[in-house]
C-alpha cells in the first residue's frame, strides 16, 4: 500500500496520445503522485518545464515517433540532475536496455503492466526503494554480467577508467555521428568533444576512431 509520506511529481514523455491520457487520468485522483506534464517529445518537455513543478521522476518512451529518446537523456539529466528517469517501452533487447542505462536512465519498465503496478514501481523509486526494473529486464541484466564475468579482458578494465561523458561520446562515435552532431546531442562545443575524444584515445591506448570501434566494440 502506498503511503503519503512524500508527493511524487512526474512527467510522461510518450508519442502515444492515448497512453499519455491513460496515465494522466489514472493518476488524476492520486494524493501521493501527480502527473504534472504529459508531452510527446523531449523538446516539448524542455520547453515547458519549470522549476516550480518539482519533478522527481520522468517516465520516458524509448521511441518517440521514429526517433530514439535515449540520446536525449543527458539533456533531461542536465535539467533534472536528481530525478529518476525510467524508460517505459515495449523494446526489451539487451543492447537498448544497456544503452539507456549508460546514457543515464535509472529504471526500465516494459509496457503491458497494469497501471496499479506502474504506480507502485514509480512510487517505490520516489521513496528510495531501489531501481524500477521489469523482471524480464532484470534477468537480461543478470545474464549479461554472468557472461561478462567469464570473459573479463584488459580492454574492459581500461573502459572502466572512462568518465560518464566519455562513455557517451564513445557510443555516439560508434553510431557514426560526427563531431558537430555529438556536440549538439551533448550540449557541448566541438572543441569540448575533441577534448573528450583525446582523453578517450589516451585512456584506451588507441590512435583513431576506426581502431577504437574495432578494438572495443567488435569483441
PDB file of C-alpha atoms in Angstrom, residues 71 74-75 78 165 168-169 172-173 177-197:
ATOM      1  CA  UNK A  71      20.445  10.150 -26.914  1.00  0.00           C
ATOM      2  CA  UNK A  74      21.646  13.698 -20.980  1.00  0.00           C
ATOM      3  CA  UNK A  75      19.592  16.820 -21.812  1.00  0.00           C
ATOM      4  CA  UNK A  78      21.091  18.309 -17.217  1.00  0.00           C
ATOM      5  CA  UNK A 165      30.586  11.720 -20.670  1.00  0.00           C
ATOM      6  CA  UNK A 168      28.535   8.668 -24.059  1.00  0.00           C
ATOM      7  CA  UNK A 169      30.970  10.069 -26.634  1.00  0.00           C
ATOM      8  CA  UNK A 172      27.875   8.270 -30.291  1.00  0.00           C
ATOM      9  CA  UNK A 173      31.072   7.629 -32.259  1.00  0.00           C
ATOM     10  CA  UNK A 177      27.870  10.633 -35.510  1.00  0.00           C
ATOM     11  CA  UNK A 178      30.220  13.443 -36.498  1.00  0.00           C
ATOM     12  CA  UNK A 179      31.823  15.820 -34.005  1.00  0.00           C
ATOM     13  CA  UNK A 180      29.245  18.573 -34.652  1.00  0.00           C
ATOM     14  CA  UNK A 181      26.354  16.132 -34.154  1.00  0.00           C
ATOM     15  CA  UNK A 182      27.889  14.822 -30.918  1.00  0.00           C
ATOM     16  CA  UNK A 183      28.352  18.381 -29.699  1.00  0.00           C
ATOM     17  CA  UNK A 184      24.664  19.166 -30.354  1.00  0.00           C
ATOM     18  CA  UNK A 185      23.455  15.963 -28.669  1.00  0.00           C
ATOM     19  CA  UNK A 186      25.532  16.554 -25.543  1.00  0.00           C
ATOM     20  CA  UNK A 187      25.238  20.323 -25.329  1.00  0.00           C
ATOM     21  CA  UNK A 188      28.993  20.803 -25.825  1.00  0.00           C
ATOM     22  CA  UNK A 189      31.198  22.792 -28.167  1.00  0.00           C
ATOM     23  CA  UNK A 190      33.071  20.960 -30.925  1.00  0.00           C
ATOM     24  CA  UNK A 191      36.303  21.675 -29.046  1.00  0.00           C
ATOM     25  CA  UNK A 192      34.746  20.113 -25.962  1.00  0.00           C
ATOM     26  CA  UNK A 193      34.029  16.951 -27.950  1.00  0.00           C
ATOM     27  CA  UNK A 194      37.612  16.915 -29.232  1.00  0.00           C
ATOM     28  CA  UNK A 195      38.859  17.184 -25.636  1.00  0.00           C
ATOM     29  CA  UNK A 196      36.856  14.112 -24.577  1.00  0.00           C
ATOM     30  CA  UNK A 197      37.964  12.144 -27.640  1.00  0.00           C
TER      31      UNK A 197
END
